[in-house]
């Protein structure tokens, strides 16, 4: 038998590639070899960022790439178009890649670990008779929601193409956070056509997940017990964090600006608002400027990640004279070493879009949140943060759909003026993080799976 050789296939967006790489690094530490499959487009970004970064990938992880079905110049942020193209082109290319590897001199692929959202990769693995693990990088509750689609159709809550019959609050099972039907993952992704494409992808992924011998997720029993009771087939192996294995995260699409860590060193403990909205969130110019002014108004230090594509206005999106005015208290960077930033003692709170990676990174460091969800699973994550774990506050939009500067300023004061938020966040940190340590339930699940992968 050949040495264990994993083919890791993330869903091709940043928020999925990072946790799949983290899982890969954990596998390498247990003696596995990993071939990591990016799209050609993402591969270029990753290689470019790696060259500018001090973090090194293990030589037991080989980066390879496949076309994603779009031309190099086409935008990847139109969810529907992107999902259609990847599903159409990538399965065939993946099959060719695996056959090429297996006909070569090196170790044959012994197991495919695919993102649950890229169910087509599980279909290819089954066709080629290779063992399969589905990895979900988000919360178990969202996967449980996806698995409940047939029941939701049966109950008339949605119709066959995922359209929500009416806006209402529902609870999938006792003790689960309540969800607004119009905020179901697929129902808040782009226009109606895109929503239907995303819904159909989820239906396909439900079937594909049944082909996997294991379904694992980047969460912990301690964080969402009700979701794991509702869908016991999902096993938590998280929260996966580079700091747990004393390593650096990798596979970023943009080079990290590490100068902010030295800047943080100069700030007093628990004094800085960290502001970051993940890899895809985009704000219009009005909202962007409102946030900028709110940070200035807060009269606190802040570190703000302003990705080059975060607003529709690319050149100088700030209010006039802003950068000079905030130079003594604020720092803006294009992409931060976020996991290290959140672990820094000078961070007081995290103004976040509530992507799941950001959520567990904040939790793992006991940082309280100000929540500004945008789409996808982020509304549910906000509900976990504010209603279930009670480690954050929600920001409210005004009648024009804008979160005004006064709202941001007053919620910052409320959050930082109440020590209970920090106290609960510190408690949750202890609870959640023990799960990935020796003896924890996530650790035990991970061990069982790697034992199985080695047989
Ligand atoms: O300056 C930055 C900003 C972000 N990050 C990292 O980028 C990742 C961002 O992931 P996440 O917070 O989950 O946000 P998205 O990039 O928006 O992720 C997508 O994928 C997630 C996992 O499925 C979902 O939970 C989100 O809603 C979805 O938008 C995290 O690991 C961050 O540490 C950095 O390293 N530097």
Coordinates of C-alpha atoms and ligand atoms in Angstrom, one line a residue:
X1 CA 0.0 0.0 0.0
X2 CA 1.2 3.5 -0.8
X3 CA 1.8 6.2 1.9
X4 CA -1.2 8.2 2.8
X5 CA -1.6 10.9 0.2
X6 CA -4.5 13.3 0.6
X7 CA -5.9 15.4 -2.2
X8 CA -7.4 18.5 -0.7
X9 CA -10.0 20.4 -2.7
X10 CA -11.3 23.6 -1.2
X11 CA -14.3 25.6 -2.5
X12 CA -12.4 28.2 -4.5
X13 CA -12.8 31.4 -2.3
X14 CA -10.5 32.8 0.3
X15 CA -12.7 32.0 3.3
X16 CA -12.7 28.3 2.3
X17 CA -9.1 28.0 1.1
X18 CA -7.6 29.2 4.5
X19 CA -9.3 26.6 6.7
X20 CA -8.7 23.8 4.2
X21 CA -5.0 24.7 4.2
X22 CA -5.1 24.7 8.0
X23 CA -6.5 21.2 8.0
X24 CA -3.8 20.2 5.5
X25 CA -1.1 21.5 7.7
X26 CA -2.5 19.5 10.6
X27 CA -2.5 16.3 8.4
X28 CA 1.1 16.9 7.4
X29 CA 2.1 17.1 11.1
X30 CA 0.6 13.5 11.3
X31 CA 2.7 12.1 8.5
X32 CA 0.5 12.7 5.5
X33 CA 1.4 14.1 2.1
X34 CA -1.1 16.6 0.7
X35 CA -1.7 17.7 -2.8
X36 CA -3.7 21.0 -2.5
X37 CA -5.9 21.9 -5.4
X38 CA -6.5 25.6 -6.1
X39 CA -8.0 27.2 -9.2
X40 CA -5.4 28.6 -11.6
X41 CA -6.7 32.1 -10.7
X42 CA -6.3 31.6 -7.0
X43 CA -3.1 29.7 -7.3
X44 CA -1.4 32.7 -8.9
X45 CA -2.6 34.9 -6.0
X46 CA -1.5 32.4 -3.4
X47 CA 2.0 31.9 -4.9
X48 CA 2.4 35.7 -5.2
X49 CA 1.4 36.2 -1.6
X50 CA 3.6 33.3 -0.3
X51 CA 6.6 34.8 -2.1
X52 CA 6.1 38.1 -0.1
X53 CA 5.5 36.3 3.2
X54 CA 7.8 34.9 5.8
X55 CA 5.5 31.9 6.5
X56 CA 6.6 28.8 4.7
X57 CA 4.6 25.8 3.5
X58 CA 5.8 22.4 4.4
X59 CA 7.4 20.6 1.5
X60 CA 4.9 17.8 2.1
X61 CA 2.2 20.1 0.7
X62 CA 2.2 20.4 -3.0
X63 CA 0.2 23.2 -4.6
X64 CA -1.4 22.4 -7.9
X65 CA -4.1 24.1 -9.9
X66 CA -7.0 23.7 -12.3
X67 CA -9.0 26.1 -14.5
X68 CA -12.2 27.4 -13.0
X69 CA -14.1 27.8 -16.2
X70 CA -13.8 31.6 -16.4
X71 CA -11.4 33.7 -18.4
X72 CA -8.5 35.2 -16.4
X73 CA -9.9 38.7 -16.7
X74 CA -13.5 37.8 -15.7
X75 CA -14.6 38.8 -12.2
X76 CA -15.0 36.0 -9.6
X77 CA -17.5 37.8 -7.3
X78 CA -20.7 37.1 -9.2
X79 CA -21.6 34.1 -7.1
X80 CA -24.0 32.5 -9.6
X81 CA -21.7 32.7 -12.6
X82 CA -18.8 31.5 -10.6
X83 CA -20.6 28.5 -9.2
X84 CA -21.9 27.5 -12.6
X85 CA -18.5 27.8 -14.2
X86 CA -16.6 25.8 -11.5
X87 CA -19.2 23.0 -11.5
X88 CA -19.1 22.7 -15.2
X89 CA -15.4 22.6 -15.7
X90 CA -13.6 21.5 -12.6
X91 CA -15.0 18.0 -12.1
X92 CA -13.5 16.8 -15.5
X93 CA -10.2 18.6 -14.8
X94 CA -10.0 17.1 -11.3
X95 CA -10.6 13.6 -12.7
X96 CA -7.7 14.1 -15.2
X97 CA -5.5 15.4 -12.4
X98 CA -6.1 12.4 -10.1
X99 CA -5.6 9.9 -13.0
X100 CA -2.3 11.7 -13.9
X101 CA -1.1 11.4 -10.3
X102 CA -2.1 7.8 -10.0
X103 CA -0.4 6.8 -13.2
X104 CA 2.8 8.6 -12.1
X105 CA 5.8 7.4 -10.0
X106 CA 4.7 9.0 -6.7
X107 CA 2.2 8.0 -4.1
X108 CA -1.3 7.4 -5.4
X109 CA -4.1 9.5 -4.0
X110 CA -5.5 7.5 -1.0
X111 CA -8.2 9.9 0.1
X112 CA -10.0 13.1 -1.2
X113 CA -10.9 15.7 1.3
X114 CA -13.3 18.1 -0.4
X115 CA -15.1 21.1 0.8
X116 CA -18.7 20.1 1.4
X117 CA -19.6 23.1 -0.8
X118 CA -17.6 21.6 -3.7
X119 CA -19.6 18.3 -3.7
X120 CA -18.6 17.7 -7.3
X121 CA -15.2 16.7 -6.0
X122 CA -16.7 14.0 -3.8
X123 CA -18.6 12.7 -6.9
X124 CA -15.3 12.5 -8.8
X125 CA -13.6 10.6 -5.9
X126 CA -16.5 8.2 -5.7
X127 CA -16.3 7.6 -9.5
X128 CA -12.6 6.8 -9.2
X129 CA -13.2 4.6 -6.1
X130 CA -11.1 6.8 -3.8
X131 CA -12.1 7.3 -0.1
X132 CA -13.8 10.6 0.7
X133 CA -14.1 13.1 3.6
X134 CA -16.4 16.2 3.3
X135 CA -15.0 19.2 5.2
X136 CA -17.3 22.1 6.0
X137 CA -15.5 25.3 7.0
X138 CA -18.6 27.0 8.4
X139 CA -20.8 26.4 11.5
X140 CA -22.6 23.1 11.9
X141 CA -25.9 24.9 12.1
X142 CA -25.7 26.0 8.5
X143 CA -24.9 22.5 7.3
X144 CA -27.8 21.3 9.4
X145 CA -30.0 23.9 7.6
X146 CA -28.8 22.6 4.3
X147 CA -29.5 19.0 5.2
X148 CA -33.1 20.2 6.2
X149 CA -33.9 21.5 2.7
X150 CA -36.3 18.5 1.9
X151 CA -38.1 19.1 5.2
X152 CA -38.3 22.9 4.6
X153 CA -39.9 22.2 1.2
X154 CA -42.3 19.6 2.7
X155 CA -43.4 22.2 5.4
X156 CA -44.0 24.8 2.7
X157 CA -41.3 27.2 4.2
X158 CA -39.5 27.2 0.9
X159 CA -40.6 26.0 -2.6
X160 CA -38.6 23.6 -4.9
X161 CA -36.2 26.2 -6.1
X162 CA -35.5 27.6 -2.6
X163 CA -37.8 30.6 -2.8
X164 CA -38.9 31.6 0.7
X165 CA -42.8 31.6 1.0
X166 CA -42.8 34.4 3.6
X167 CA -40.4 36.2 5.9
X168 CA -40.7 34.5 9.3
X169 CA -38.4 33.4 12.2
X170 CA -37.9 29.7 12.5
X171 CA -36.0 27.4 14.8
X172 CA -34.7 24.2 13.2
X173 CA -34.6 22.3 16.5
X174 CA -34.9 23.1 20.2
X175 CA -32.0 25.3 21.5
X176 CA -30.9 26.2 17.9
X177 CA -30.6 29.9 17.2
X178 CA -33.7 31.3 15.5
X179 CA -33.2 32.1 11.8
X180 CA -35.0 34.6 9.6
X181 CA -36.1 32.7 6.5
X182 CA -35.1 35.6 4.2
X183 CA -31.6 35.3 5.7
X184 CA -31.3 31.6 4.8
X185 CA -27.8 31.3 3.2
X186 CA -29.1 30.9 -0.4
X187 CA -31.8 33.5 0.1
X188 CA -29.4 36.4 0.8
X189 CA -26.9 35.7 -2.1
X190 CA -27.3 38.2 -4.9
X191 CA -30.4 38.4 -7.2
X192 CA -33.1 35.8 -7.6
X193 CA -31.2 34.0 -10.4
X194 CA -28.1 33.7 -8.3
X195 CA -30.1 32.6 -5.3
X196 CA -31.6 29.7 -7.3
X197 CA -28.1 28.7 -8.6
X198 CA -26.7 28.6 -5.0
X199 CA -29.8 26.7 -3.8
X200 CA -29.3 24.1 -6.6
X201 CA -25.7 23.8 -5.7
X202 CA -26.7 23.1 -2.1
X203 CA -29.2 20.4 -3.2
X204 CA -26.4 18.8 -5.2
X205 CA -24.0 19.1 -2.3
X206 CA -26.6 17.3 0.0
X207 CA -26.5 14.3 -2.3
X208 CA -22.7 14.4 -2.6
X209 CA -22.3 14.6 1.2
X210 CA -23.9 11.2 1.3
X211 CA -21.0 9.8 -0.7
X212 CA -18.5 10.9 2.0
X213 CA -17.4 8.4 4.7
X214 CA -17.0 11.3 7.1
X215 CA -18.5 14.8 7.3
X216 CA -16.4 17.0 9.5
X217 CA -16.7 20.7 10.3
X218 CA -14.6 23.5 11.7
X219 CA -16.5 23.9 14.9
X220 CA -16.8 22.3 18.3
X221 CA -19.5 20.6 20.4
X222 CA -19.0 23.2 23.0
X223 CA -19.9 26.0 20.6
X224 CA -23.0 24.7 19.0
X225 CA -24.3 21.6 20.9
X226 CA -27.8 21.8 19.5
X227 CA -26.7 21.7 15.9
X228 CA -24.6 18.6 16.5
X229 CA -27.5 16.9 18.3
X230 CA -29.7 17.8 15.3
X231 CA -27.3 16.5 12.7
X232 CA -25.1 13.9 14.5
X233 CA -23.5 12.8 11.2
X234 CA -21.5 16.0 11.3
X235 CA -18.4 15.7 13.4
X236 CA -16.6 18.8 14.8
X237 CA -12.8 18.9 14.4
X238 CA -12.3 22.6 15.2
X239 CA -11.8 25.3 15.8
X240 CA -8.7 24.9 13.7
X241 CA -6.2 27.6 14.4
X242 CA -2.5 27.9 13.3
X243 CA -1.6 28.9 16.9
X244 CA -2.8 25.5 18.2
X245 CA 0.0 23.8 16.2
X246 CA 2.4 26.6 16.9
X247 CA 2.6 27.4 13.2
X248 CA 1.6 30.2 10.8
X249 CA -1.6 30.2 8.7
X250 CA -1.1 30.2 4.9
X251 CA -2.7 30.3 1.5
X252 CA -3.7 34.0 1.4
X253 CA -4.8 35.7 -1.8
X254 CA -3.1 39.0 -0.7
X255 CA 0.3 39.6 0.9
X256 CA -0.1 40.4 4.6
X257 CA 1.0 43.8 5.9
X258 CA 2.8 42.8 9.2
X259 CA 3.8 46.3 10.1
X260 CA 0.5 46.6 11.9
X261 CA 1.9 44.1 14.5
X262 CA 4.6 46.5 15.5
X263 CA 2.1 49.3 15.6
X264 CA -0.1 47.2 17.9
X265 CA 3.0 46.7 20.2
X266 CA 2.9 50.4 20.8
X267 CA -0.7 50.6 21.9
X268 CA -2.0 50.1 25.5
X269 CA -3.6 46.7 26.4
X270 CA -7.2 46.3 25.3
X271 CA -7.4 49.7 23.6
X272 CA -7.7 49.0 19.8
X273 CA -10.8 48.4 17.7
X274 CA -9.9 45.9 15.0
X275 CA -12.1 46.4 11.9
X276 CA -12.1 43.7 9.1
X277 CA -14.8 42.3 6.9
X278 CA -13.2 39.2 5.4
X279 CA -12.3 38.6 1.8
X280 CA -15.5 39.4 -0.2
X281 CA -17.6 42.1 1.6
X282 CA -18.0 45.2 -0.5
X283 CA -19.5 48.5 0.7
X284 CA -20.8 51.5 -1.3
X285 CA -19.0 54.8 -0.9
X286 CA -21.6 56.3 1.5
X287 CA -21.4 53.4 3.9
X288 CA -17.6 53.3 3.7
X289 CA -17.3 56.9 4.6
X290 CA -19.9 56.6 7.4
X291 CA -17.7 53.9 8.9
X292 CA -14.6 56.0 8.4
X293 CA -16.1 58.9 10.3
X294 CA -17.5 56.6 13.0
X295 CA -14.0 55.4 13.7
X296 CA -12.7 58.9 13.9
X297 CA -15.6 59.9 16.2
X298 CA -14.9 57.0 18.6
X299 CA -11.7 58.7 19.7
X300 CA -10.1 55.3 20.1
X301 CA -7.2 53.7 18.3
X302 CA -8.2 51.4 15.4
X303 CA -6.7 49.0 13.0
X304 CA -8.8 48.8 9.8
X305 CA -8.4 46.4 7.0
X306 CA -9.2 48.2 3.8
X307 CA -8.9 45.6 1.0
X308 CA -8.1 47.2 -2.4
X309 CA -11.6 46.1 -3.6
X310 CA -13.7 46.9 -0.5
X311 CA -15.6 49.8 -2.0
X312 CA -16.7 50.5 -5.6
X313 CA -14.5 53.7 -5.5
X314 CA -10.9 52.5 -5.9
X315 CA -8.9 55.6 -5.7
X316 CA -8.9 57.4 -2.3
X317 CA -12.3 56.3 -0.9
X318 CA -11.8 58.2 2.4
X319 CA -13.5 61.5 3.4
X320 CA -11.4 64.5 2.5
X321 CA -8.3 65.0 4.8
X322 CA -9.2 61.8 6.7
X323 CA -5.9 60.0 6.5
X324 CA -4.1 63.0 8.0
X325 CA -6.6 63.5 10.7
X326 CA -6.5 59.9 12.0
X327 CA -2.8 59.3 11.5
X328 CA -2.1 59.5 15.2
X329 CA -4.7 57.0 16.3
X330 CA -5.6 54.8 13.3
X331 CA -3.9 52.4 10.9
X332 CA -5.3 51.2 7.7
X333 CA -3.8 48.1 5.9
X334 CA -4.7 46.2 2.7
X335 CA -4.6 42.8 4.4
X336 CA -3.6 42.0 8.0
X337 CA -2.1 38.9 9.6
X338 CA -5.6 38.6 11.2
X339 CA -5.0 35.5 13.4
X340 CA -2.0 37.3 15.0
X341 CA -3.8 40.6 15.3
X342 CA -6.6 39.0 17.2
X343 CA -4.2 37.3 19.6
X344 CA -2.5 40.7 20.3
X345 CA -3.1 42.0 23.9
X346 CA -3.8 45.5 22.6
X347 CA -7.0 44.4 20.8
X348 CA -10.2 45.5 22.6
X349 CA -12.9 44.4 20.2
X350 CA -13.5 43.2 16.7
X351 CA -15.9 45.0 14.3
X352 CA -16.6 42.1 12.0
X353 CA -18.8 40.9 9.1
X354 CA -19.1 37.6 11.1
X355 CA -17.6 35.2 8.6
X356 CA -17.1 31.9 10.4
X357 CA -13.3 32.0 10.3
X358 CA -13.3 35.5 11.7
X359 CA -15.9 34.4 14.3
X360 CA -13.8 31.4 15.6
X361 CA -10.6 33.5 15.4
X362 CA -12.2 36.1 17.6
X363 CA -13.6 33.5 20.0
X364 CA -10.3 31.7 20.2
X365 CA -8.7 34.9 21.5
X366 CA -11.5 36.0 23.8
X367 CA -12.3 39.1 21.8
X368 CA -15.8 40.7 22.0
X369 CA -17.6 41.6 18.7
X370 CA -19.5 44.3 17.0
X371 CA -21.5 42.5 14.3
X372 CA -22.1 43.7 10.8
X373 CA -23.2 40.7 8.8
X374 CA -23.5 41.0 5.0
X375 CA -24.6 37.7 3.5
X376 CA -24.2 33.9 3.5
X377 CA -23.9 32.3 7.0
X378 CA -23.1 35.7 8.6
X379 CA -26.6 36.4 10.0
X380 CA -26.6 33.1 11.8
X381 CA -23.1 33.7 13.1
X382 CA -24.2 37.1 14.4
X383 CA -27.1 35.4 16.2
X384 CA -24.6 32.9 17.9
X385 CA -22.4 35.8 18.9
X386 CA -25.1 38.1 20.3
X387 CA -28.0 35.9 21.3
X388 CA -26.4 32.6 22.2
X389 CA -22.9 33.3 23.5
X390 CA -23.6 36.9 24.4
X391 CA -20.1 38.1 23.5
X392 CA -21.1 40.9 21.1
X393 CA -23.6 43.5 20.0
X394 CA -25.5 43.9 16.7
X395 CA -25.4 47.1 14.7
X396 CA -28.7 48.5 13.4
X397 CA -29.3 49.9 10.0
X398 CA -31.3 53.1 9.6
X399 CA -34.3 53.5 7.2
X400 CA -31.9 54.1 4.3
X401 CA -30.2 50.8 4.9
X402 CA -27.1 52.5 6.2
X403 CA -25.4 51.8 9.6
X404 CA -24.8 55.5 10.6
X405 CA -21.7 56.7 12.5
X406 CA -23.7 57.5 15.7
X407 CA -24.8 53.8 15.9
X408 CA -21.3 52.5 15.5
X409 CA -19.9 55.0 18.1
X410 CA -22.6 54.3 20.7
X411 CA -22.3 50.5 20.3
X412 CA -18.5 50.6 20.6
X413 CA -19.0 52.5 23.9
X414 CA -21.7 50.1 25.1
X415 CA -19.5 47.1 24.3
X416 CA -16.3 48.4 25.9
X417 CA -18.1 49.9 28.8
X418 CA -19.6 46.6 29.9
X419 CA -17.0 44.2 31.3
X420 CA -19.4 41.3 31.1
X421 CA -18.8 41.0 27.3
X422 CA -15.1 40.5 27.8
X423 CA -15.6 38.2 30.7
X424 CA -18.0 35.9 28.7
X425 CA -15.6 36.0 25.7
X426 CA -12.7 34.9 28.0
X427 CA -14.8 32.0 29.3
X428 CA -15.8 30.9 25.9
X429 CA -12.2 31.0 24.8
X430 CA -11.3 28.5 27.4
X431 CA -14.2 26.3 26.5
X432 CA -13.9 26.3 22.7
X433 CA -10.2 25.9 22.6
X434 CA -9.9 22.9 24.9
X435 CA -11.8 20.9 22.2
X436 CA -8.8 20.8 19.9
X437 CA -6.4 19.9 22.6
X438 CA -5.4 16.4 23.7
X439 CA -8.5 14.8 25.3
X440 CA -11.0 17.3 23.7
X441 CA -13.8 16.0 21.6
X442 CA -12.7 17.7 18.4
X443 CA -9.2 16.3 18.9
X444 CA -10.7 12.8 19.4
X445 CA -12.7 13.1 16.2
X446 CA -9.7 14.3 14.3
X447 CA -7.6 11.4 15.7
X448 CA -10.2 8.8 14.7
X449 CA -10.4 10.1 11.2
X450 CA -6.7 10.1 10.6
X451 CA -6.4 6.6 12.0
X452 CA -9.0 5.6 9.4
X453 CA -7.2 7.4 6.7
X454 CA -4.0 5.6 7.5
X455 CA -5.6 2.1 7.2
Ligands
LIG1 O1 -7.0 41.3 6.7 C1 -7.4 40.2 6.7 C2 -8.7 39.8 6.7 C3 -9.1 38.5 6.8 N1 -8.1 37.5 6.9 C4 -8.5 36.1 7.0 O2 -9.4 35.8 6.0 C5 -10.3 34.8 6.5 C6 -11.7 35.4 6.3 O3 -12.6 34.4 6.5 P1 -14.1 34.7 7.0 O4 -14.0 35.5 8.2 O5 -14.8 33.4 7.2 O6 -14.8 35.6 5.9 P2 -14.9 35.4 4.3 O7 -13.7 35.6 3.6 O8 -16.0 36.4 4.0 O9 -15.4 33.9 4.2 C7 -16.5 33.2 3.4 O10 -16.4 31.9 3.8 C8 -16.7 31.6 5.2 C9 -16.5 30.1 5.5 O11 -17.4 29.4 4.9 C10 -18.1 32.1 5.6 O12 -18.3 31.9 6.9 C11 -18.2 33.6 5.2 O13 -19.5 34.0 5.4 C12 -17.9 33.7 3.7 O14 -18.1 35.0 3.3 C13 -10.0 34.6 8.0 O15 -9.3 33.5 8.2 C14 -9.1 35.8 8.4 O16 -8.2 35.6 9.4 C15 -6.8 37.9 7.0 O17 -5.9 37.0 7.2 N2 -6.4 39.2 6.9

